[in-house]
mmCIF file of C-alpha atoms in Angstrom:
data_model
loop_
_atom_site.group_PDB
_atom_site.id
_atom_site.type_symbol
_atom_site.label_atom_id
_atom_site.label_comp_id
_atom_site.label_asym_id
_atom_site.label_seq_id
_atom_site.Cartn_x
_atom_site.Cartn_y
_atom_site.Cartn_z
ATOM 1 C CA GLN A 1 -9.984 -13.523 23.761
ATOM 2 C CA VAL A 2 -11.855 -10.625 22.087
ATOM 3 C CA SER A 3 -9.574 -7.515 23.540
ATOM 4 C CA ASN A 4 -6.554 -8.560 21.607
ATOM 5 C CA ALA A 5 -8.882 -9.755 18.432
ATOM 6 C CA PHE A 6 -6.717 -6.753 16.602
ATOM 7 C CA SER A 7 -3.422 -6.362 18.693
ATOM 8 C CA GLN A 8 -1.467 -7.481 15.214
ATOM 9 C CA GLN A 9 -3.896 -4.569 13.318
ATOM 10 C CA LEU A 10 -1.919 -1.976 12.267
ATOM 11 C CA ASP A 11 -2.486 1.557 13.508
ATOM 12 C CA ASP A 12 -2.800 3.938 10.132
ATOM 13 C CA PHE A 13 0.013 6.347 10.907
ATOM 14 C CA GLN A 14 2.671 3.594 11.970
ATOM 15 C CA TRP A 15 5.708 2.749 9.587
ATOM 16 C CA GLU A 16 6.778 -0.280 8.176
ATOM 17 C CA PRO A 17 10.381 -0.722 8.141
ATOM 18 C CA GLN A 18 10.158 -1.640 4.232
ATOM 19 C CA GLN A 19 8.418 1.770 3.607
ATOM 20 C CA GLN A 20 11.232 3.895 5.193
ATOM 21 C CA ALA A 21 14.202 5.251 3.698
ATOM 22 C CA THR A 22 17.052 4.177 5.379
ATOM 23 C CA ASP A 23 19.027 7.436 3.797
ATOM 24 C CA GLY A 24 16.285 10.495 4.212
ATOM 25 C CA ARG A 25 15.157 9.942 0.774
ATOM 26 C CA LEU A 26 11.522 8.632 -0.330
ATOM 27 C CA ASP A 27 11.413 5.472 -2.473
ATOM 28 C CA LEU A 28 9.295 6.517 -5.488
ATOM 29 C CA ASN A 29 8.010 3.294 -6.539
ATOM 30 C CA ALA A 30 6.988 2.566 -3.076
ATOM 31 C CA ALA A 31 6.374 5.822 -1.178
ATOM 32 C CA PHE A 32 2.212 7.042 -0.364
ATOM 33 C CA VAL A 33 1.424 10.224 -1.296
ATOM 34 C CA GLY A 34 1.509 11.317 2.388
ATOM 35 C CA GLU A 35 4.850 10.871 2.977
ATOM 36 C CA TYR A 36 5.440 13.775 0.961
ATOM 37 C CA ARG A 37 4.352 15.899 3.313
ATOM 38 C CA ASN A 38 7.771 17.070 4.111
ATOM 39 C CA LEU A 39 8.821 17.743 1.359
ATOM 40 C CA ARG A 40 7.115 21.680 0.660
ATOM 41 C CA GLY A 41 5.334 22.223 -2.509
ATOM 42 C CA MET A 42 5.155 18.760 -3.109
ATOM 43 C CA TYR A 43 1.908 17.409 -1.550
ATOM 44 C CA PRO A 44 -1.016 16.373 -3.178
ATOM 45 C CA THR A 45 -0.293 17.549 -6.397
ATOM 46 C CA ALA A 46 3.026 16.479 -7.590
ATOM 47 C CA ALA A 47 3.024 14.067 -5.176
ATOM 48 C CA GLY A 48 0.155 12.129 -6.485
ATOM 49 C CA LYS A 49 1.083 12.033 -9.949
ATOM 50 C CA LEU A 50 4.391 10.117 -9.120
ATOM 51 C CA ALA A 51 2.430 7.720 -6.932
ATOM 52 C CA SER A 52 -0.110 7.538 -9.526
ATOM 53 C CA ASN A 53 2.005 6.966 -12.665
ATOM 54 C CA GLY A 54 5.141 4.528 -11.244
ATOM 55 C CA PRO A 55 6.766 1.862 -11.413
ATOM 56 C CA TYR A 56 9.749 4.057 -12.731
ATOM 57 C CA GLU A 57 12.755 2.602 -13.668
ATOM 58 C CA GLU A 58 15.183 5.500 -13.346
ATOM 59 C CA VAL A 59 14.185 9.212 -11.795
ATOM 60 C CA ASP A 60 14.454 10.598 -15.277
ATOM 61 C CA ASP A 61 11.457 8.713 -15.353
ATOM 62 C CA ILE A 62 9.299 11.106 -13.500
ATOM 63 C CA TYR A 63 9.664 13.901 -15.798
ATOM 64 C CA ASP A 64 7.563 11.645 -18.998
ATOM 65 C CA ILE A 65 4.500 11.595 -16.238
ATOM 66 C CA PRO A 66 1.438 13.103 -18.356
ATOM 67 C CA ASN A 67 0.438 16.640 -18.487
ATOM 68 C CA LEU A 68 2.978 17.948 -15.621
ATOM 69 C CA THR A 69 2.771 21.260 -14.796
ATOM 70 C CA ASP A 70 5.537 23.802 -14.398
ATOM 71 C CA HIS A 71 5.164 23.793 -10.871
ATOM 72 C CA ASP A 72 5.219 19.906 -10.940
ATOM 73 C CA ILE A 73 8.924 20.033 -12.884
ATOM 74 C CA LYS A 74 10.083 22.436 -10.938
ATOM 75 C CA MET A 75 9.047 20.726 -7.495
ATOM 76 C CA PHE A 76 10.876 17.296 -9.232
ATOM 77 C CA LYS A 77 13.887 18.905 -9.828
ATOM 78 C CA MET A 78 14.079 20.826 -6.544
ATOM 79 C CA TYR A 79 14.173 17.635 -4.484
ATOM 80 C CA GLU A 80 15.769 15.720 -7.228
ATOM 81 C CA ASP A 81 18.651 15.297 -5.205
#
């Protein structure tokens, strides 16, 4: 049936379970830029830098991202815990 041909296609705003943090945190190595929208000050610039420069072995690795601004560092520290 043609009407069901795309029934398995994901909605643009649907979350897959492996993309959802189980404890309220974002996975630095798997989060999409848009997932940072709920973190005031992170979206889009700081979030884009995080998403574009992984993977990270440790959280502190985010401070090695090239061309970080003082604002980026401030935002990372604010949400680090």
